[in-house]
mmCIF file of C-alpha atoms and ligand atoms in Angstrom:
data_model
loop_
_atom_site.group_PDB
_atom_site.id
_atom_site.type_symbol
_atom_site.label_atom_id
_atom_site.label_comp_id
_atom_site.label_asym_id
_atom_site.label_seq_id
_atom_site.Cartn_x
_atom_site.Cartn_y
_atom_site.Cartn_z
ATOM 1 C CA UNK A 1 188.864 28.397 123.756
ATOM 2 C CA UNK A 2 188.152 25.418 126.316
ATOM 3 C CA UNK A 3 187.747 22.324 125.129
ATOM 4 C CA UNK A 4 184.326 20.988 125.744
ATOM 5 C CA UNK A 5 184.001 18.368 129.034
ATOM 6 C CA UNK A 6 183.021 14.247 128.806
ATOM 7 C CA UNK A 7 181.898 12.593 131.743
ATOM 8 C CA UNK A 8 181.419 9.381 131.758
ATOM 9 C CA UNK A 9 181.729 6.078 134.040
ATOM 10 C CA UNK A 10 181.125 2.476 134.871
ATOM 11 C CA UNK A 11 179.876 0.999 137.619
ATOM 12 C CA UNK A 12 182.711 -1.227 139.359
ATOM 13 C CA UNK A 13 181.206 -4.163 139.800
ATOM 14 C CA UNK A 14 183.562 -5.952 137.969
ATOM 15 C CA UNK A 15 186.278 -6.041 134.966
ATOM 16 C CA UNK A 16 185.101 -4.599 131.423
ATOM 17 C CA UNK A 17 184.147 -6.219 128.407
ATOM 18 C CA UNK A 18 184.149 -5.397 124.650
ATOM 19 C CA UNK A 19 180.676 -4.918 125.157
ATOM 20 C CA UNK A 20 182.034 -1.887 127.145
ATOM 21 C CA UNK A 21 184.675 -1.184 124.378
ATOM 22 C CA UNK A 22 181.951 -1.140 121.669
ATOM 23 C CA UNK A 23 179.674 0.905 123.754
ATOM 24 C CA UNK A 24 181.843 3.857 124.896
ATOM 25 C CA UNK A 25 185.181 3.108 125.735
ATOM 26 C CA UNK A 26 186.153 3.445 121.607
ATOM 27 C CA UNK A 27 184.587 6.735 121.862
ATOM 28 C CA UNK A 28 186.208 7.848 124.722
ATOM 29 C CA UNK A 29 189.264 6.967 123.364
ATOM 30 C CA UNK A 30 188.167 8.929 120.494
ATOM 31 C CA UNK A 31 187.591 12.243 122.155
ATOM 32 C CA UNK A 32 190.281 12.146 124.999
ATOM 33 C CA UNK A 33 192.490 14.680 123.048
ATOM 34 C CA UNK A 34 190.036 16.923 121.253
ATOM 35 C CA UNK A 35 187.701 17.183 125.199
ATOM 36 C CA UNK A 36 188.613 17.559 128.616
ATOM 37 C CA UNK A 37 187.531 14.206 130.108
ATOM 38 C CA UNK A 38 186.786 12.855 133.195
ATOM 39 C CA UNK A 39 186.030 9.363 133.740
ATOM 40 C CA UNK A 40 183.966 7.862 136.985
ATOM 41 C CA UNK A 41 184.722 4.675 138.293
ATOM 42 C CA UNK A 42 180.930 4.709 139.976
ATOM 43 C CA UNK A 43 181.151 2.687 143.030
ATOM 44 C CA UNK A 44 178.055 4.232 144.956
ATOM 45 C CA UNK A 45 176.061 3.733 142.309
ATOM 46 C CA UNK A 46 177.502 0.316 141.770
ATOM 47 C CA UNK A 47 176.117 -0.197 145.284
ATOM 48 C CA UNK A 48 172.482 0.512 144.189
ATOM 49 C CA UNK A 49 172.364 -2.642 143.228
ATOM 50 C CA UNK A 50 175.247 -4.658 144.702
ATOM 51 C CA UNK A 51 174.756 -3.524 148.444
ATOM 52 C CA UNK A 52 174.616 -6.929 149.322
ATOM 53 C CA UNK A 53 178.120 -7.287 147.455
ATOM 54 C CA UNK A 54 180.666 -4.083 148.654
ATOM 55 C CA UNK A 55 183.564 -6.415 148.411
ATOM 56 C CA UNK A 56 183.092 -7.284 145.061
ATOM 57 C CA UNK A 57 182.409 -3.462 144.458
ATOM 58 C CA UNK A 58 185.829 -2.244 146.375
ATOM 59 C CA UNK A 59 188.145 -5.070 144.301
ATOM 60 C CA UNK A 60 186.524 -3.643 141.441
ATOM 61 C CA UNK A 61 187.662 -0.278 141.308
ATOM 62 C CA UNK A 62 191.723 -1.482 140.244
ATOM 63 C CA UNK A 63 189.678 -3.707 138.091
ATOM 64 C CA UNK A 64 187.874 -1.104 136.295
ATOM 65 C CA UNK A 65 190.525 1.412 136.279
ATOM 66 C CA UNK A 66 193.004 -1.453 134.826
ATOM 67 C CA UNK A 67 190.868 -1.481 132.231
ATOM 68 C CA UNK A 68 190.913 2.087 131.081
ATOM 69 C CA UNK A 69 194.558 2.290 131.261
ATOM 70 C CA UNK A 70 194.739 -1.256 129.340
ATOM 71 C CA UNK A 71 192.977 0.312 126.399
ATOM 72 C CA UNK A 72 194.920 3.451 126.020
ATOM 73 C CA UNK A 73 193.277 6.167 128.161
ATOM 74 C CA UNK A 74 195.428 8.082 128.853
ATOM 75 C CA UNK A 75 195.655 9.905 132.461
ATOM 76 C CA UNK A 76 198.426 12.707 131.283
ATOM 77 C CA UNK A 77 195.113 14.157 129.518
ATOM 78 C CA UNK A 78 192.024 12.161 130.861
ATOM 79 C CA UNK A 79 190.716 12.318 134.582
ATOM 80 C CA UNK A 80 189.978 8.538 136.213
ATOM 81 C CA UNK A 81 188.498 9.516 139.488
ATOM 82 C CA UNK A 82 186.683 7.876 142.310
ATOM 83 C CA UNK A 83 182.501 8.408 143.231
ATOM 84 C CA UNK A 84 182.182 8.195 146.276
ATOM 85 C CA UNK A 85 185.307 10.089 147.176
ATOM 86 C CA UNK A 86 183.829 13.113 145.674
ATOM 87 C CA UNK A 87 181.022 14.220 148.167
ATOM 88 C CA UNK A 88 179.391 16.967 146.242
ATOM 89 C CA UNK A 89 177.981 14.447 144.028
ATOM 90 C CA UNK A 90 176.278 12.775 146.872
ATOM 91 C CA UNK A 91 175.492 16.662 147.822
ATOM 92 C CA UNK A 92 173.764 17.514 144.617
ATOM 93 C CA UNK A 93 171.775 14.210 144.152
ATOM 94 C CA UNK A 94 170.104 15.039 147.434
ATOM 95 C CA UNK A 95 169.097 18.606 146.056
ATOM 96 C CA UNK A 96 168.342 17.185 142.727
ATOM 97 C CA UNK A 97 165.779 14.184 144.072
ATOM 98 C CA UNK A 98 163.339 17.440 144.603
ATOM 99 C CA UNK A 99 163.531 17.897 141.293
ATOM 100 C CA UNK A 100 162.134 14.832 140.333
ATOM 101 C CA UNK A 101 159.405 13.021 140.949
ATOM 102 C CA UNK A 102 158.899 8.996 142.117
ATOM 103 C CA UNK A 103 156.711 8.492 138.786
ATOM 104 C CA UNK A 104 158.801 9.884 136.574
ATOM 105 C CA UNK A 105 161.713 8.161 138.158
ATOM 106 C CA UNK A 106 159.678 5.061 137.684
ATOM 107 C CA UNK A 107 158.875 5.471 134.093
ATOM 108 C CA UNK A 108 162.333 6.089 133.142
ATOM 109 C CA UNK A 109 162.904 3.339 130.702
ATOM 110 C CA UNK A 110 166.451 2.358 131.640
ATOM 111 C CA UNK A 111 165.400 1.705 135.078
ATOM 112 C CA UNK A 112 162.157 -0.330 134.300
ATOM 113 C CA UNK A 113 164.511 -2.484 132.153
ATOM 114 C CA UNK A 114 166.873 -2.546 134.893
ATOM 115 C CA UNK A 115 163.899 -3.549 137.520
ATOM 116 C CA UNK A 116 162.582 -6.135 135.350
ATOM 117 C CA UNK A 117 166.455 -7.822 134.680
ATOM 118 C CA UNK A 118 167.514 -8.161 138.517
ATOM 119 C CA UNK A 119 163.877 -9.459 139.495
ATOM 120 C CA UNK A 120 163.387 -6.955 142.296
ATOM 121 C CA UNK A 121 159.328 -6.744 141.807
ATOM 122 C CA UNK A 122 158.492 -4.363 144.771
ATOM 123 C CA UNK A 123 161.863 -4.535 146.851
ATOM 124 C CA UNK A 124 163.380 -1.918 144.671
ATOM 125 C CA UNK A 125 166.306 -0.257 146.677
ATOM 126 C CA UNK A 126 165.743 2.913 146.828
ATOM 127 C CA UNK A 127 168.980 4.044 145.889
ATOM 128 C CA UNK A 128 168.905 2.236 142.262
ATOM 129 C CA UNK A 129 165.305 3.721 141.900
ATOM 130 C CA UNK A 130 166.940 7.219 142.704
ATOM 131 C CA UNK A 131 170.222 6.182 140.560
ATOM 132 C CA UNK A 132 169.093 8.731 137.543
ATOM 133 C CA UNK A 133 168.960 11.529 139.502
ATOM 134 C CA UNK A 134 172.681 10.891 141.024
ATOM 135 C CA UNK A 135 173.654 10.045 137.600
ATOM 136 C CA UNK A 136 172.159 13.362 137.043
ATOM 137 C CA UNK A 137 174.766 15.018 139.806
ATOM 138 C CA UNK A 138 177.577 12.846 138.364
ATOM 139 C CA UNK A 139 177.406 14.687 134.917
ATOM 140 C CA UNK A 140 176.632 18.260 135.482
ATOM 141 C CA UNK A 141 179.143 17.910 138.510
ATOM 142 C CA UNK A 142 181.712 18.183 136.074
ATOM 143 C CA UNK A 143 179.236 20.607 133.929
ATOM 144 C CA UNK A 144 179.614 17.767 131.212
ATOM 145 C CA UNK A 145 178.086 18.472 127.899
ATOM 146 C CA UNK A 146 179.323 15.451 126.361
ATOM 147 C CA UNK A 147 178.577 12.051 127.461
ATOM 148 C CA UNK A 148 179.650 9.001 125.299
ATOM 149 C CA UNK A 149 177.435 5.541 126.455
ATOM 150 C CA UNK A 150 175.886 3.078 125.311
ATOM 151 C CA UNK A 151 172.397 2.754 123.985
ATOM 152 C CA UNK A 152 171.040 1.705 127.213
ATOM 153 C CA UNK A 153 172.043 5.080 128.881
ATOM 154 C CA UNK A 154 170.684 7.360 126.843
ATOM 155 C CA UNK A 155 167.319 7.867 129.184
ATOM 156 C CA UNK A 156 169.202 8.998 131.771
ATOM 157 C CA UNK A 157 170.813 11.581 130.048
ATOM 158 C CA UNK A 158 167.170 12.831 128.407
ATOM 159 C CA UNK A 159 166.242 12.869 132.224
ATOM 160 C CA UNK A 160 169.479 15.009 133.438
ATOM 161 C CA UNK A 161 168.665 17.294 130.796
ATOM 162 C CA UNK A 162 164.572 17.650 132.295
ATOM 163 C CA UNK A 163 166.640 18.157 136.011
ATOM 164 C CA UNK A 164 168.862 20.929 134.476
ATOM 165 C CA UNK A 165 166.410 22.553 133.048
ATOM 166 C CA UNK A 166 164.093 22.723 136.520
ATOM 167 C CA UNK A 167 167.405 24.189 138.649
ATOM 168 C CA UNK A 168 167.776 26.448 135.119
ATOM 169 C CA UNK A 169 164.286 27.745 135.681
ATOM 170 C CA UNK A 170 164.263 28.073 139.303
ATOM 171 C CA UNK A 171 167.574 29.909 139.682
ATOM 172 C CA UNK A 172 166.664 31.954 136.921
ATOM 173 C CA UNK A 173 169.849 31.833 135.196
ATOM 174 C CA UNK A 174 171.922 28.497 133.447
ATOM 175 C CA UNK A 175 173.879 27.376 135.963
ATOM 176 C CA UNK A 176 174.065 24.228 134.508
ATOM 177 C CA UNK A 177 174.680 23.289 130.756
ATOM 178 C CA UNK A 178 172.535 20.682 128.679
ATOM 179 C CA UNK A 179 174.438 17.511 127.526
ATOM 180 C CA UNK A 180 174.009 15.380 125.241
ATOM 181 C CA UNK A 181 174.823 11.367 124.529
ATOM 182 C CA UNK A 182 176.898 10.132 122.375
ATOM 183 C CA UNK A 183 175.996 6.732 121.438
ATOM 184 C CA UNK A 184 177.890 4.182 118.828
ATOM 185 C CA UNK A 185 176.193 3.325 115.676
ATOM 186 C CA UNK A 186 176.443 -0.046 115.781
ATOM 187 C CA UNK A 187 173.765 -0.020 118.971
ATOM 188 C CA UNK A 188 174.543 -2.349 121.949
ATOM 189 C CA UNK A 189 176.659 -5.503 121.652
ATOM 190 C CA UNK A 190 174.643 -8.772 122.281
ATOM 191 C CA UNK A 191 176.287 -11.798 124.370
ATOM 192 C CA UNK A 192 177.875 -14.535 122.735
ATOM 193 C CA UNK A 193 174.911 -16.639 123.689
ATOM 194 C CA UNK A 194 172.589 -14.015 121.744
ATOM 195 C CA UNK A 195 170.904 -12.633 124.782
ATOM 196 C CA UNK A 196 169.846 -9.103 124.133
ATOM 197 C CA UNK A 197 172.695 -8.173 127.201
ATOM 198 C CA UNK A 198 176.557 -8.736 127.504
ATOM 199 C CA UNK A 199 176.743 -8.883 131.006
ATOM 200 C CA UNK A 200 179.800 -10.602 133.685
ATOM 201 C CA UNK A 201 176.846 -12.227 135.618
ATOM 202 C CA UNK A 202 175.292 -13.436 132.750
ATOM 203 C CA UNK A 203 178.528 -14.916 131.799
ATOM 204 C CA UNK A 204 178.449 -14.696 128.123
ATOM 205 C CA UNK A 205 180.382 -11.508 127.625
ATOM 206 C CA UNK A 206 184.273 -11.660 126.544
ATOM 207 C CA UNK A 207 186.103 -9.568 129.323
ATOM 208 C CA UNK A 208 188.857 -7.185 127.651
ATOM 209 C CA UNK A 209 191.694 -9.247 129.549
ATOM 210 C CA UNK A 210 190.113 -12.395 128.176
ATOM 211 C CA UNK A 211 192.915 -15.165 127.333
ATOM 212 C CA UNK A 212 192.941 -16.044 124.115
ATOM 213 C CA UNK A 213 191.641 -19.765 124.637
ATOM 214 C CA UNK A 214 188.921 -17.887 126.120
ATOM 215 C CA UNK A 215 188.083 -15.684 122.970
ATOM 216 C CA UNK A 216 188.507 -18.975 120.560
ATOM 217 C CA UNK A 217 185.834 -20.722 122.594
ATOM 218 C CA UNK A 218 183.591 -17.980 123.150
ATOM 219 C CA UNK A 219 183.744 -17.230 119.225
ATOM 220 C CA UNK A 220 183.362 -20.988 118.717
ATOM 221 C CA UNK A 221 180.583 -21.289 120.807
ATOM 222 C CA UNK A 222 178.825 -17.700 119.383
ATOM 223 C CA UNK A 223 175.133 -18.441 118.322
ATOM 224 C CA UNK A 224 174.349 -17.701 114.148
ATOM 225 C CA UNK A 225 171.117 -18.735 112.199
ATOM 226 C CA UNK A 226 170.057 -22.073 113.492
ATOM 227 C CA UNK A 227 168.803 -22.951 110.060
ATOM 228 C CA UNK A 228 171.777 -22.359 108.402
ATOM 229 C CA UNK A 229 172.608 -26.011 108.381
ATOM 230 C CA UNK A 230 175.010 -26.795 105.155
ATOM 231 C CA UNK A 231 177.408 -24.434 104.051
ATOM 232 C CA UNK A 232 175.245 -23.953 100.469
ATOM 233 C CA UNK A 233 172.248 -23.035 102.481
ATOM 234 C CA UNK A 234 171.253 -19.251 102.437
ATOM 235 C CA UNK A 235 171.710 -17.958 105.997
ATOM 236 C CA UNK A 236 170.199 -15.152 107.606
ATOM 237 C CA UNK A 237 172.177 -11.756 109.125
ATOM 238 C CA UNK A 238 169.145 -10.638 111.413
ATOM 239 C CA UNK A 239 169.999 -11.596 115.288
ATOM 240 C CA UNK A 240 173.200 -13.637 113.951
ATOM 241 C CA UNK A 241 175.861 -12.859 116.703
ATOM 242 C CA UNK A 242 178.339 -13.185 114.712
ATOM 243 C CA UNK A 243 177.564 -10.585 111.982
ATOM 244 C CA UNK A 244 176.515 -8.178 114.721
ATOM 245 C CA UNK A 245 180.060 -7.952 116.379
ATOM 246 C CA UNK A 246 181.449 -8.293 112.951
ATOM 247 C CA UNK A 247 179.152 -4.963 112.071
ATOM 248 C CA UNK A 248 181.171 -3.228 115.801
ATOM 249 C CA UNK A 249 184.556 -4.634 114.834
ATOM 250 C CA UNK A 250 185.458 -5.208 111.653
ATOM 251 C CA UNK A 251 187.366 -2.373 109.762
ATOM 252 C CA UNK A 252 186.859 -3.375 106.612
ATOM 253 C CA UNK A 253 182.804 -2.785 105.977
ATOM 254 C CA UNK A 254 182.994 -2.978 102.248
ATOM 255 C CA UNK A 255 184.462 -6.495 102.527
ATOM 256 C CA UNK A 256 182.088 -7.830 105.087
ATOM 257 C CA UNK A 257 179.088 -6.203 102.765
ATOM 258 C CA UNK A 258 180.265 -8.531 100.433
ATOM 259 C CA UNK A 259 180.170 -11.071 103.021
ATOM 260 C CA UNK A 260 176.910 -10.866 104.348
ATOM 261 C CA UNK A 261 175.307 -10.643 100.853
ATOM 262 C CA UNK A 262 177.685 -14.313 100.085
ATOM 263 C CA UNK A 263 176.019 -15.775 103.274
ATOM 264 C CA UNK A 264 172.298 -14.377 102.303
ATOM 265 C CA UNK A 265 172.352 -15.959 99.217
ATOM 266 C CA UNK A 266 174.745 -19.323 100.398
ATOM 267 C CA UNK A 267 177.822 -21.008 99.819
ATOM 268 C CA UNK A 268 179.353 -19.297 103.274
ATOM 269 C CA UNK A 269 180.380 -20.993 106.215
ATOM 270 C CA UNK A 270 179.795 -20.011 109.461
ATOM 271 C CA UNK A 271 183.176 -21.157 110.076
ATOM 272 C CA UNK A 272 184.737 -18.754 107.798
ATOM 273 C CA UNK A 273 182.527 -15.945 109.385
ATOM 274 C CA UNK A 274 183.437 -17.292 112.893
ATOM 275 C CA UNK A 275 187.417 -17.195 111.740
ATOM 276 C CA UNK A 276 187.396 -13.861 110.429
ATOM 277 C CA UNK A 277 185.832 -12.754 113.435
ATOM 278 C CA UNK A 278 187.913 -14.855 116.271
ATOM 279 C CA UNK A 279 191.123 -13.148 114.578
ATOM 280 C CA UNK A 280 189.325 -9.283 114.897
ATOM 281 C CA UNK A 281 188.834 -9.905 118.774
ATOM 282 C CA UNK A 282 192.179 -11.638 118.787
ATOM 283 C CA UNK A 283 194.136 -8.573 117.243
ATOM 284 C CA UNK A 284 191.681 -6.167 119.002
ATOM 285 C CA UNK A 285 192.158 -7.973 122.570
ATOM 286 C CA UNK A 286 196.210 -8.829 122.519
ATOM 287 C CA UNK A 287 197.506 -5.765 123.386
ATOM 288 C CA UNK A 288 194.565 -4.731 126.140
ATOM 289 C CA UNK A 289 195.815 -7.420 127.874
ATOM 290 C CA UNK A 290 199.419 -7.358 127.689
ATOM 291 C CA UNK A 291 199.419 -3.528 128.953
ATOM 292 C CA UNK A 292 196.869 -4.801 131.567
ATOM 293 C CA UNK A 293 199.422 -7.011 132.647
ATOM 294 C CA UNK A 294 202.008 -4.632 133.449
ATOM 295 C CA UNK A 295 199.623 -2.417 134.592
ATOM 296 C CA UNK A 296 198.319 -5.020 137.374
ATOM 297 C CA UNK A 297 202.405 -5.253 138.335
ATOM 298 C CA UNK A 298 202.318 -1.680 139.336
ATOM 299 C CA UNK A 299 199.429 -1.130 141.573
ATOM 300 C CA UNK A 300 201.070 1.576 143.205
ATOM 301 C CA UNK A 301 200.907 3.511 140.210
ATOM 302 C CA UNK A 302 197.427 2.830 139.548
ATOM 303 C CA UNK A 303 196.312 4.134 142.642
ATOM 304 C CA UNK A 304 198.204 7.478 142.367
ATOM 305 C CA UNK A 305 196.235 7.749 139.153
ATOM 306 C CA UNK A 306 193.037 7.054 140.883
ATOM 307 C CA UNK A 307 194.188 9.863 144.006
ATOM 308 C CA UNK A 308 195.167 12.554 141.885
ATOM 309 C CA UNK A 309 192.731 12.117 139.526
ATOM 310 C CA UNK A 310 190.158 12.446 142.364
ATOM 311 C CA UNK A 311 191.476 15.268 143.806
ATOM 312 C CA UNK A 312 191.329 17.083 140.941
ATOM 313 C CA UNK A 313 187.998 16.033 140.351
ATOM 314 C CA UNK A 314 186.912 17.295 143.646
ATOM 315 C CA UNK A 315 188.114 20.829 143.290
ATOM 316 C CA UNK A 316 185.575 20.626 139.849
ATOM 317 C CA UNK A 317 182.748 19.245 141.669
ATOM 318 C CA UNK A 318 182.859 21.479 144.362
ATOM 319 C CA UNK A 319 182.988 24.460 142.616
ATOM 320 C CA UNK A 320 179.748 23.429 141.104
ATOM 321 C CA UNK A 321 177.942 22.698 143.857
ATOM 322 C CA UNK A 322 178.507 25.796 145.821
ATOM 323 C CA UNK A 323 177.028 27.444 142.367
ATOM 324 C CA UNK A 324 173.937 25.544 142.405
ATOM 325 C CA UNK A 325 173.362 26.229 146.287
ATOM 326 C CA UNK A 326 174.242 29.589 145.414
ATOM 327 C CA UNK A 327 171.912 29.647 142.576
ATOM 328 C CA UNK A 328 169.196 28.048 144.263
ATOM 329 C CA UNK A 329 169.137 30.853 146.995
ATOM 330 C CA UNK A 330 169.410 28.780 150.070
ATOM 331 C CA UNK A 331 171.136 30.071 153.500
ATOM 332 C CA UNK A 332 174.890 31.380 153.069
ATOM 333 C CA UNK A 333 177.024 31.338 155.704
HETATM 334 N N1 LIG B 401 175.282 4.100 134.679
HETATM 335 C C1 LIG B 401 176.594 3.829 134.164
HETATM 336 C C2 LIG B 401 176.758 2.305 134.044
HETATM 337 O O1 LIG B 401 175.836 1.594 134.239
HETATM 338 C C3 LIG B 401 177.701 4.351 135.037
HETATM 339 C C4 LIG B 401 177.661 5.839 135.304
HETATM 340 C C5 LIG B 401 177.639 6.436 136.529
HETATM 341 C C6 LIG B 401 177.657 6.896 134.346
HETATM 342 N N2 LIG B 401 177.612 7.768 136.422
HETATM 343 C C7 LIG B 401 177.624 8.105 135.099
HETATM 344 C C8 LIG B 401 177.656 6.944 132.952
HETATM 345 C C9 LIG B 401 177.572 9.346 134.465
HETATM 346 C C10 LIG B 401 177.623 8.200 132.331
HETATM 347 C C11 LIG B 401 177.572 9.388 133.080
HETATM 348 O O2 LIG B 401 177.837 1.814 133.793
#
């Protein structure tokens, strides 16, 4: 038996966060034995909405792929390879952008929310309006039936499926599996600020090669109920930061029950709260960034991880697309 396939990826557009490690990274770290995984470091899609920006997107690659190695992926059984070094994916979004329309590309929900965060009213690039149906080529590429994201990605997955299905139908035979998302319980990590979205720009995430000054002032700093004023008062759990990374992070769920019902009713600090969570990310972050560090002093090696990885992922993607050319009954020469 096979083991089923992952794909997943990140845009590079600059180093991770524990947003990212919350989102998918534990679960990719979760599934790298038991699947056979491939991981994208998506740097043409990272230029749908960073054209202005391909430096940033080109440093970003060792970034990104620093980070999966930091937190224990492990290439000997996981793929890291490169987007736009794998031209079949560029091959099939072409085909698959005539299965899919401009409205429904428009109504996808991840990319209104996308529209509406980086202000581009009508000067929407065209390539980040047509990003679901590359993301679309990116995952059944690999034929993927297992994609671990975040919350946030789980339209574009629903809308690979409705682009499978059309190629399905009109080749009359599935030459392309279904796949489906697999997204954390916890749903998506706010910033430390409370914004609805971790983000680098926004510059309230905690990167996952943050110092630790860095975690003790973002944790400091982390919003909680604004009218929990004395210790004695009851506070509230709803849209408290603090709780809501405690809920991603801490292991011990029966203890911070306890916790949250203490800090309901009163008589909890959000000191205490802030404390037990500043050691979590401490213990959690410590040794990301100590294997990132060695990591970073072999570059060399992180590169031959990024070329082979590629390579292989090119024989993969290749083989699909000549199957969904084939399928789709166009000119064979
Ligand atoms: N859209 C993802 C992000 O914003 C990156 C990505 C590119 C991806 N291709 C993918 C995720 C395929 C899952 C599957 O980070």
């Amino acid at each position: 038996m096979s083991k089923p396939t992952i794909l997943t990826g990140d845009r590079t557009t600059g180093p991770l966060h524990i947003g990212h490690y919350a989102g998918s990274l534990s679960n990719r770290l979760r599934y790298q034995y038991s699947h056979d995984q491939f991981l994208l470091l998506a740097d043409t899609q990272a230029l749908t909405d960073n054209a202005h920006d391909p430096e940033k997107v080109r440093r970003s690659v060792i970034e990104v792929a620093l980070d999966y190695l930091a937190v224990g992926i492990d290439p000997g059984h996981t793929t890291i390879c490169l987007q736009s070094h794998l031209p079949a994916l560029a091959e099939l979004s072409m085909l698959y952008l005539n299965f899919v329309t401009v409205a429904r590309l428009e109504r996808n929900p991840t990319i209104k929310d996308e529209i509406r965060a980086r202000g581009f009213g009508r000067d929407i690039p065209a390539g980040f309006l047509c990003y679901p149906a590359a993301q679309a080529a990116d995952i059944t590429a690999f034929k993927a039936t297992v994609v671990p994201v975040g919350e946030d990605q789980a339209p574009l997955i629903e809308q690979t499926n409705e682009i499978v299905r059309r190629i399905n139908a009109m080749a009359d035979c599935a030459v392309l599996p279904e796949a489906r998302a697999i997204i954390p319980k916890a749903g998506r990590l706010p910033g430390v600020d409370g914004k609805a979205k971790m983000s680098k720009s926004g510059g309230n995430a905690i990167a996952l090669s943050a110092s630790s000054e860095k975690i003790r002032n973002a944790v400091k700093a982390m919003f909680t109920d604004p009218g929990h004023l004395r210790v004695e008062d009851p506070g509230c759990i709803e849209g408290n930061v603090v709780f809501t990374y405690l809920d991603a992070f801490d292991q011990d769920q029966d203890e911070l029950g306890e916790l949250k019902l203490q800090y309901q009713r009163g008589g909890l600090g959000d000191g205490k709260i802030k404390a037990r969570l500043e050691g979590i990310v401490q213990d959690l972050i410590a040794p990301i960034r100590e294997r990132r560090a060695q990591f970073s002093e072999d570059r060399g090696y992180v590169l031959e991880v990024i070329k082979e990885g590629t390579e292989r992922a090119r024989e993969r993607t290749e083989a699909t697309k000549r199957e969904v050319v084939n399928a789709l009954g166009l000119f064979e020469l």
